[in-house]
Short mmCIF file of C-alpha atoms in Angstrom, two decimals:
data_model
loop_
_atom_site.label_atom_id
_atom_site.label_comp_id
_atom_site.label_asym_id
_atom_site.label_seq_id
_atom_site.Cartn_x
_atom_site.Cartn_y
_atom_site.Cartn_z
CA UNK A 1 0.00 0.00 0.00
CA UNK A 2 1.63 3.26 -1.04
CA UNK A 3 1.56 6.38 1.11
CA UNK A 4 -1.28 8.05 -0.80
CA UNK A 5 -3.43 4.94 -0.49
CA UNK A 6 -2.73 4.69 3.23
CA UNK A 7 -3.68 8.30 3.76
CA UNK A 8 -6.79 7.99 1.63
CA UNK A 9 -7.92 4.95 3.61
CA UNK A 10 -7.32 6.82 6.89
CA UNK A 11 -9.06 9.93 5.63
CA UNK A 12 -12.01 7.91 4.43
CA UNK A 13 -12.12 6.08 7.73
CA UNK A 14 -12.19 9.38 9.61
CA UNK A 15 -9.14 8.38 11.64
CA UNK A 16 -6.60 10.70 10.03
CA UNK A 17 -4.57 12.94 12.36
CA UNK A 18 -4.18 16.64 11.43
CA UNK A 19 -0.54 16.16 10.41
CA UNK A 20 -1.44 13.35 8.00
CA UNK A 21 -4.34 15.38 6.59
CA UNK A 22 -1.86 18.13 5.80
CA UNK A 23 0.40 15.53 4.15
CA UNK A 24 -2.53 14.27 2.08
CA UNK A 25 -3.37 17.77 0.96
CA UNK A 26 0.24 18.19 -0.08
CA UNK A 27 0.10 14.98 -2.16
CA UNK A 28 -3.13 16.11 -3.79
CA UNK A 29 -1.38 19.06 -5.32
CA UNK A 30 -0.28 16.60 -8.06
CA UNK A 31 -2.89 15.90 -10.70
CA UNK A 32 -2.07 12.18 -10.87
CA UNK A 33 -2.84 11.85 -7.19
CA UNK A 34 -6.07 13.78 -7.64
CA UNK A 35 -7.13 11.22 -10.23
CA UNK A 36 -6.28 8.43 -7.77
CA UNK A 37 -8.41 10.27 -5.20
CA UNK A 38 -11.41 10.33 -7.55
CA UNK A 39 -10.93 6.65 -8.35
CA UNK A 40 -10.74 5.80 -4.67
CA UNK A 41 -13.82 7.83 -3.78
CA UNK A 42 -15.89 6.63 -6.71
CA UNK A 43 -15.01 2.97 -6.03
CA UNK A 44 -15.87 3.48 -2.35
CA UNK A 45 -19.20 4.96 -3.33
CA UNK A 46 -19.98 2.03 -5.63
CA UNK A 47 -19.02 -0.55 -2.99
CA UNK A 48 -20.98 1.32 -0.37
CA UNK A 49 -24.10 1.60 -2.50
CA UNK A 50 -23.99 -2.07 -3.58
CA UNK A 51 -23.62 -3.23 0.04
CA UNK A 52 -26.27 -0.85 1.30
CA UNK A 53 -28.71 -1.92 -1.41
CA UNK A 54 -28.15 -5.59 -0.62
CA UNK A 55 -28.50 -4.94 3.10
CA UNK A 56 -31.79 -3.16 2.59
CA UNK A 57 -33.02 -5.97 0.31
CA UNK A 58 -32.05 -8.45 2.99
CA UNK A 59 -33.78 -6.39 5.71
CA UNK A 60 -36.87 -6.15 3.54
CA UNK A 61 -36.76 -9.90 3.02
CA UNK A 62 -36.37 -10.51 6.73
CA UNK A 63 -39.21 -8.14 7.49
CA UNK A 64 -41.41 -10.10 5.11
CA UNK A 65 -40.35 -13.34 6.75
CA UNK A 66 -41.05 -11.84 10.16
CA UNK A 67 -44.55 -11.06 8.95
CA UNK A 68 -45.02 -14.72 8.17
CA UNK A 69 -42.93 -16.18 10.95
CA UNK A 70 -44.93 -15.84 14.18
CA UNK A 71 -47.38 -18.67 13.66
CA UNK A 72 -46.81 -20.42 16.94
CA UNK A 73 -47.94 -23.82 18.05
CA UNK A 74 -51.08 -23.73 20.20
CA UNK A 75 -50.19 -22.44 23.60
CA UNK A 76 -46.79 -21.15 22.54
CA UNK A 77 -45.98 -17.78 23.97
CA UNK A 78 -45.15 -15.10 21.42
CA UNK A 79 -43.00 -12.25 22.69
CA UNK A 80 -44.64 -8.85 22.51
CA UNK A 81 -41.63 -7.54 20.60
CA UNK A 82 -42.06 -10.23 17.99
CA UNK A 83 -45.77 -9.47 17.76
CA UNK A 84 -45.11 -5.75 17.50
CA UNK A 85 -42.64 -6.37 14.70
CA UNK A 86 -44.96 -8.56 12.78
CA UNK A 87 -48.04 -6.45 13.32
CA UNK A 88 -51.58 -7.38 14.20
CA UNK A 89 -51.85 -10.08 11.55
CA UNK A 90 -49.65 -12.30 13.59
CA UNK A 91 -51.91 -11.81 16.59
CA UNK A 92 -54.88 -12.99 14.60
CA UNK A 93 -52.98 -15.99 13.33
CA UNK A 94 -52.02 -16.75 16.87
CA UNK A 95 -55.72 -16.79 17.74
CA UNK A 96 -56.42 -19.30 15.03
CA UNK A 97 -53.54 -21.37 16.25
CA UNK A 98 -55.25 -21.85 19.59
CA UNK A 99 -54.49 -18.76 21.59
CA UNK A 100 -56.95 -16.06 22.50
CA UNK A 101 -60.29 -15.67 20.77
CA UNK A 102 -60.06 -13.37 17.82
CA UNK A 103 -61.69 -10.03 18.66
CA UNK A 104 -64.71 -9.44 16.40
CA UNK A 105 -64.89 -5.87 15.19
CA UNK A 106 -67.39 -3.99 17.38
CA UNK A 107 -69.61 -2.94 14.53
CA UNK A 108 -70.01 -6.52 13.30
CA UNK A 109 -70.89 -7.64 16.83
CA UNK A 110 -73.41 -4.79 17.21
CA UNK A 111 -74.97 -5.57 13.81
CA UNK A 112 -75.32 -9.24 14.75
CA UNK A 113 -77.06 -8.40 18.08
CA UNK A 114 -79.39 -5.95 16.32
CA UNK A 115 -80.27 -8.56 13.67
CA UNK A 116 -81.15 -11.10 16.36
CA UNK A 117 -83.35 -8.61 18.26
CA UNK A 118 -85.18 -7.49 15.14
CA UNK A 119 -85.62 -11.09 14.02
CA UNK A 120 -87.08 -12.11 17.33
CA UNK A 121 -89.43 -9.15 17.45
CA UNK A 122 -90.86 -9.40 13.94
CA UNK A 123 -90.30 -12.95 12.76
CA UNK A 124 -91.70 -14.82 15.67
CA UNK A 125 -89.89 -17.55 17.44
CA UNK A 126 -91.07 -17.09 21.00
CA UNK A 127 -94.05 -14.86 20.19
CA UNK A 128 -97.68 -16.01 19.83
CA UNK A 129 -99.01 -16.63 16.33
CA UNK A 130 -102.79 -16.12 16.21
CA UNK A 131 -104.43 -19.17 14.76
CA UNK A 132 -107.65 -17.37 14.05
CA UNK A 133 -109.93 -20.32 14.59
CA UNK A 134 -112.58 -18.62 16.63
CA UNK A 135 -114.58 -15.96 14.92
CA UNK A 136 -115.85 -14.39 18.14
CA UNK A 137 -115.19 -10.88 19.36
CA UNK A 138 -111.98 -9.92 21.05
CA UNK A 139 -111.94 -11.22 24.57
CA UNK A 140 -114.20 -14.13 23.74
CA UNK A 141 -113.04 -17.68 23.28
CA UNK A 142 -111.83 -18.34 19.75
CA UNK A 143 -111.56 -14.70 18.77
CA UNK A 144 -108.24 -14.75 16.93
CA UNK A 145 -106.74 -16.44 19.92
CA UNK A 146 -104.89 -19.66 20.24
CA UNK A 147 -105.54 -23.13 21.47
CA UNK A 148 -105.08 -23.97 25.10
CA UNK A 149 -102.10 -26.30 25.38
CA UNK A 150 -103.94 -28.69 27.71
CA UNK A 151 -107.56 -28.61 26.62
CA UNK A 152 -106.90 -27.87 22.97
CA UNK A 153 -109.76 -25.39 23.00
CA UNK A 154 -109.53 -21.82 21.76
CA UNK A 155 -108.92 -19.31 24.44
CA UNK A 156 -109.38 -15.51 24.64
CA UNK A 157 -106.81 -13.26 23.05
CA UNK A 158 -106.30 -11.55 26.40
CA UNK A 159 -105.11 -14.84 27.81
CA UNK A 160 -102.63 -15.61 25.08
CA UNK A 161 -99.78 -17.69 26.15
CA UNK A 162 -96.45 -18.22 24.70
CA UNK A 163 -96.79 -21.07 22.36
CA UNK A 164 -94.90 -22.75 19.58
CA UNK A 165 -95.13 -21.51 16.08
CA UNK A 166 -97.25 -23.63 13.82
CA UNK B 1 -42.08 27.29 -30.55
CA UNK B 2 -39.78 29.01 -28.12
CA UNK B 3 -41.56 27.32 -25.21
CA UNK B 4 -41.09 23.91 -26.84
CA UNK B 5 -37.39 24.57 -27.25
CA UNK B 6 -37.11 25.63 -23.58
CA UNK B 7 -38.91 22.46 -22.47
CA UNK B 8 -36.57 20.34 -24.53
CA UNK B 9 -33.57 22.15 -23.06
CA UNK B 10 -34.93 21.67 -19.56
CA UNK B 11 -35.46 17.94 -20.17
CA UNK B 12 -31.96 17.60 -21.54
CA UNK B 13 -30.51 19.32 -18.48
CA UNK B 14 -32.54 17.12 -16.09
CA UNK B 15 -31.33 14.05 -17.92
CA UNK B 16 -27.75 15.32 -17.65
CA UNK B 17 -28.21 15.96 -13.94
CA UNK B 18 -29.35 12.37 -13.43
CA UNK B 19 -26.44 11.06 -15.49
CA UNK B 20 -23.90 12.78 -13.29
CA UNK B 21 -25.65 11.98 -10.01
CA UNK B 22 -23.16 9.23 -9.02
CA UNK B 23 -20.26 11.65 -9.27
CA UNK B 24 -22.18 14.26 -7.30
CA UNK B 25 -23.24 11.76 -4.65
CA UNK B 26 -19.63 10.58 -4.32
CA UNK B 27 -18.41 14.13 -3.90
CA UNK B 28 -21.02 14.94 -1.25
CA UNK B 29 -20.61 11.65 0.63
CA UNK B 30 -16.83 11.95 0.71
CA UNK B 31 -17.17 15.26 2.49
CA UNK B 32 -19.92 14.33 4.93
CA UNK B 33 -19.52 10.59 5.77
CA UNK B 34 -23.14 10.58 6.83
CA UNK B 35 -25.64 8.94 4.48
CA UNK B 36 -28.66 10.91 5.71
CA UNK B 37 -26.90 14.26 5.59
CA UNK B 38 -25.48 13.41 2.16
CA UNK B 39 -28.93 12.51 0.88
CA UNK B 40 -30.33 15.79 2.25
CA UNK B 41 -27.61 17.80 0.52
CA UNK B 42 -28.10 15.91 -2.75
CA UNK B 43 -31.84 16.58 -2.67
CA UNK B 44 -31.25 20.24 -1.87
CA UNK B 45 -28.95 20.50 -4.91
CA UNK B 46 -31.70 18.92 -7.02
CA UNK B 47 -34.24 21.44 -5.66
CA UNK B 48 -31.93 24.36 -6.38
CA UNK B 49 -31.36 22.98 -9.86
CA UNK B 50 -35.14 22.76 -10.47
CA UNK B 51 -35.51 26.32 -9.13
CA UNK B 52 -32.73 27.59 -11.40
CA UNK B 53 -34.44 25.94 -14.37
CA UNK B 54 -37.75 27.59 -13.52
CA UNK B 55 -36.08 30.98 -13.28
CA UNK B 56 -34.33 30.35 -16.57
CA UNK B 57 -30.84 30.59 -15.07
CA UNK B 58 -28.20 29.74 -17.62
CA UNK B 59 -26.05 26.78 -16.52
CA UNK B 60 -22.95 26.32 -18.64
CA UNK B 61 -21.36 23.33 -16.85
CA UNK B 62 -23.96 21.41 -14.90
CA UNK B 63 -21.54 19.10 -13.07
CA UNK B 64 -19.44 22.02 -11.87
CA UNK B 65 -22.52 24.08 -11.01
CA UNK B 66 -23.97 21.19 -8.97
CA UNK B 67 -20.69 20.72 -7.07
CA UNK B 68 -20.58 24.44 -6.36
CA UNK B 69 -24.05 24.34 -4.84
CA UNK B 70 -23.17 21.16 -2.95
CA UNK B 71 -19.94 22.76 -1.63
CA UNK B 72 -21.90 25.66 -0.12
CA UNK B 73 -24.37 23.26 1.45
CA UNK B 74 -21.54 21.12 2.83
CA UNK B 75 -19.89 24.18 4.39
CA UNK B 76 -23.24 25.14 5.89
CA UNK B 77 -23.59 21.60 7.26
CA UNK B 78 -20.11 21.77 8.78
CA UNK B 79 -20.95 25.06 10.48
CA UNK B 80 -24.05 23.52 12.01
CA UNK B 81 -22.12 20.42 13.17
CA UNK B 82 -19.29 22.25 14.86
CA UNK B 83 -19.02 19.75 17.67
CA UNK B 84 -18.67 16.65 15.49
CA UNK B 85 -15.32 15.38 14.26
CA UNK B 86 -13.94 17.32 11.35
CA UNK B 87 -12.91 15.03 8.50
CA UNK B 88 -11.86 17.74 6.12
CA UNK B 89 -11.42 21.45 5.86
CA UNK B 90 -12.20 23.97 3.15
CA UNK B 91 -8.77 23.45 1.58
CA UNK B 92 -9.40 19.71 1.29
CA UNK B 93 -12.87 20.43 -0.06
CA UNK B 94 -11.35 22.61 -2.76
CA UNK B 95 -8.83 19.91 -3.68
CA UNK B 96 -11.52 17.27 -3.93
CA UNK B 97 -13.66 19.64 -6.00
CA UNK B 98 -10.74 20.30 -8.31
CA UNK B 99 -10.11 16.56 -8.67
CA UNK B 100 -13.73 16.00 -9.70
CA UNK B 101 -13.65 19.00 -12.04
CA UNK B 102 -10.71 17.42 -13.86
CA UNK B 103 -12.62 14.18 -14.39
CA UNK B 104 -15.85 15.68 -15.71
CA UNK B 105 -15.10 14.81 -19.33
CA UNK B 106 -14.49 11.16 -18.38
CA UNK B 107 -17.95 10.49 -16.99
CA UNK B 108 -18.57 7.69 -19.52
CA UNK B 109 -15.42 5.89 -18.29
CA UNK B 110 -16.40 6.26 -14.64
CA UNK B 111 -19.89 5.01 -15.34
CA UNK B 112 -18.52 1.92 -17.12
CA UNK B 113 -16.11 1.35 -14.26
CA UNK B 114 -18.94 1.60 -11.77
CA UNK B 115 -20.88 -1.10 -13.62
CA UNK B 116 -17.80 -3.31 -13.95
CA UNK B 117 -17.05 -2.94 -10.24
CA UNK B 118 -20.59 -3.95 -9.35
CA UNK B 119 -20.21 -7.10 -11.43
CA UNK B 120 -16.80 -7.83 -9.84
CA UNK B 121 -18.27 -7.58 -6.36
CA UNK B 122 -20.42 -10.61 -7.12
CA UNK B 123 -17.27 -12.65 -7.74
CA UNK B 124 -15.59 -11.78 -4.43
CA UNK B 125 -14.73 -14.65 -2.08
CA UNK B 126 -17.06 -14.95 0.90
CA UNK B 127 -14.42 -13.83 3.43
CA UNK B 128 -13.59 -10.65 1.49
CA UNK B 129 -17.25 -9.93 1.09
CA UNK B 130 -17.80 -10.25 4.85
CA UNK B 131 -15.05 -7.71 5.56
CA UNK B 132 -16.55 -5.25 3.08
CA UNK B 133 -19.98 -5.82 4.62
CA UNK B 134 -18.63 -5.10 8.09
CA UNK B 135 -16.88 -1.93 6.92
CA UNK B 136 -19.50 -0.45 4.59
CA UNK B 137 -22.88 -1.76 5.70
CA UNK B 138 -23.07 0.22 8.90
CA UNK B 139 -20.26 2.61 7.96
CA UNK B 140 -18.23 1.18 10.81
CA UNK B 141 -14.76 2.61 11.38
CA UNK B 142 -11.92 0.21 10.65
CA UNK B 143 -11.03 0.09 14.37
CA UNK B 144 -14.53 -1.24 15.18
CA UNK B 145 -14.32 -3.82 12.40
CA UNK B 146 -10.91 -4.89 13.69
CA UNK B 147 -12.24 -5.24 17.21
CA UNK B 148 -15.13 -7.36 15.98
CA UNK B 149 -12.76 -9.64 14.06
CA UNK B 150 -10.19 -9.78 16.85
CA UNK B 151 -7.50 -8.29 14.60
CA UNK B 152 -5.43 -5.15 14.60
CA UNK B 153 -6.60 -1.98 12.84
CA UNK B 154 -3.53 -2.06 10.60
CA UNK B 155 -4.19 -5.64 9.44
CA UNK B 156 -7.85 -4.88 8.64
CA UNK B 157 -6.78 -1.73 6.78
CA UNK B 158 -4.36 -3.90 4.80
CA UNK B 159 -7.07 -6.49 4.06
CA UNK B 160 -9.42 -3.77 2.88
CA UNK B 161 -6.73 -2.33 0.65
CA UNK B 162 -6.04 -5.75 -0.91
CA UNK B 163 -9.73 -6.36 -1.55
CA UNK B 164 -10.08 -2.95 -3.13
CA UNK B 165 -7.06 -3.59 -5.31
CA UNK B 166 -8.41 -6.92 -6.51
CA UNK B 167 -11.77 -5.30 -7.28
CA UNK B 168 -10.06 -2.49 -9.15
CA UNK B 169 -7.98 -4.96 -11.17
CA UNK B 170 -11.11 -6.99 -12.00
CA UNK B 171 -12.92 -3.84 -13.14
CA UNK B 172 -9.98 -2.80 -15.30
CA UNK B 173 -9.82 -6.23 -16.90
CA UNK B 174 -13.55 -6.11 -17.63
CA UNK B 175 -13.22 -2.64 -19.17
CA UNK B 176 -10.27 -3.72 -21.33
CA UNK B 177 -12.20 -6.82 -22.38
CA UNK B 178 -15.16 -4.68 -23.32
CA UNK B 179 -12.97 -2.44 -25.45
CA UNK B 180 -11.12 -5.33 -27.15
#
């Protein structure tokens, strides 16, 4: 390694003492050395950019793998850091793998409850369905009422009971 | 008609700016040794270039003009970072600028060399590659690399120099082969 090369390496490394920096400046007064300086710097930049690009590709690849990685066995503990890194998707996968129950979005849960309530209220189920076998006035036996479960006779609407849908 | 000609001129200048970006980035990086700061300066040069184009400023030598803008931004950066280690002074900056000025007409050669070097890096033995990774991936100083490898700083510096020489020779061979 010649003197110029040594000084260039030290300068590039940031470990050059003031006296050697002055020596380097002296050497760079010659145009041939200035060309060597450009060659050194441009090669450094190329090496640096190739290595940086490959490192970022590798990091990106690792990040993608991390996204897929935390699918633990049922009951396996996943570190919070690992979960944080891999985002919420991993948490959901963990649920499927036998961990906690997956949280249903609140609006889906609310919509489901509302649908059940509305269904029960308007579609029947536990409500009384008039069998309309009577023909009498309201309050009289058979007037749009239903059959008594024991006697099988029509009973007044006012005494409707909860019966099964027919 | 005049507007069309100005647009074409502007496009040609932008294309030229992009062509010489590696040289400009090298110049900036060599003076800052900080990737983020170097990127900021490079982008600022680009913005000033776009501004100059909008104003219709005449730029005779784009590479030299860009380095001039970059030099002022580097000096400004140094003034802001007074406490950090100084890696160069304005005299060194001028010498480096002069060195780049002298190579402006050889941009095609440097670009071919850059491509050849990239190809040569793929052929490096694993051990050499690891040393380069340690040195350049995190911009670690040679002393830190040496400590990690359990070697002396001088021996790592020597190894780096040998690797660089072999890469340079490989690139030269590839360039000669391309010309032959």
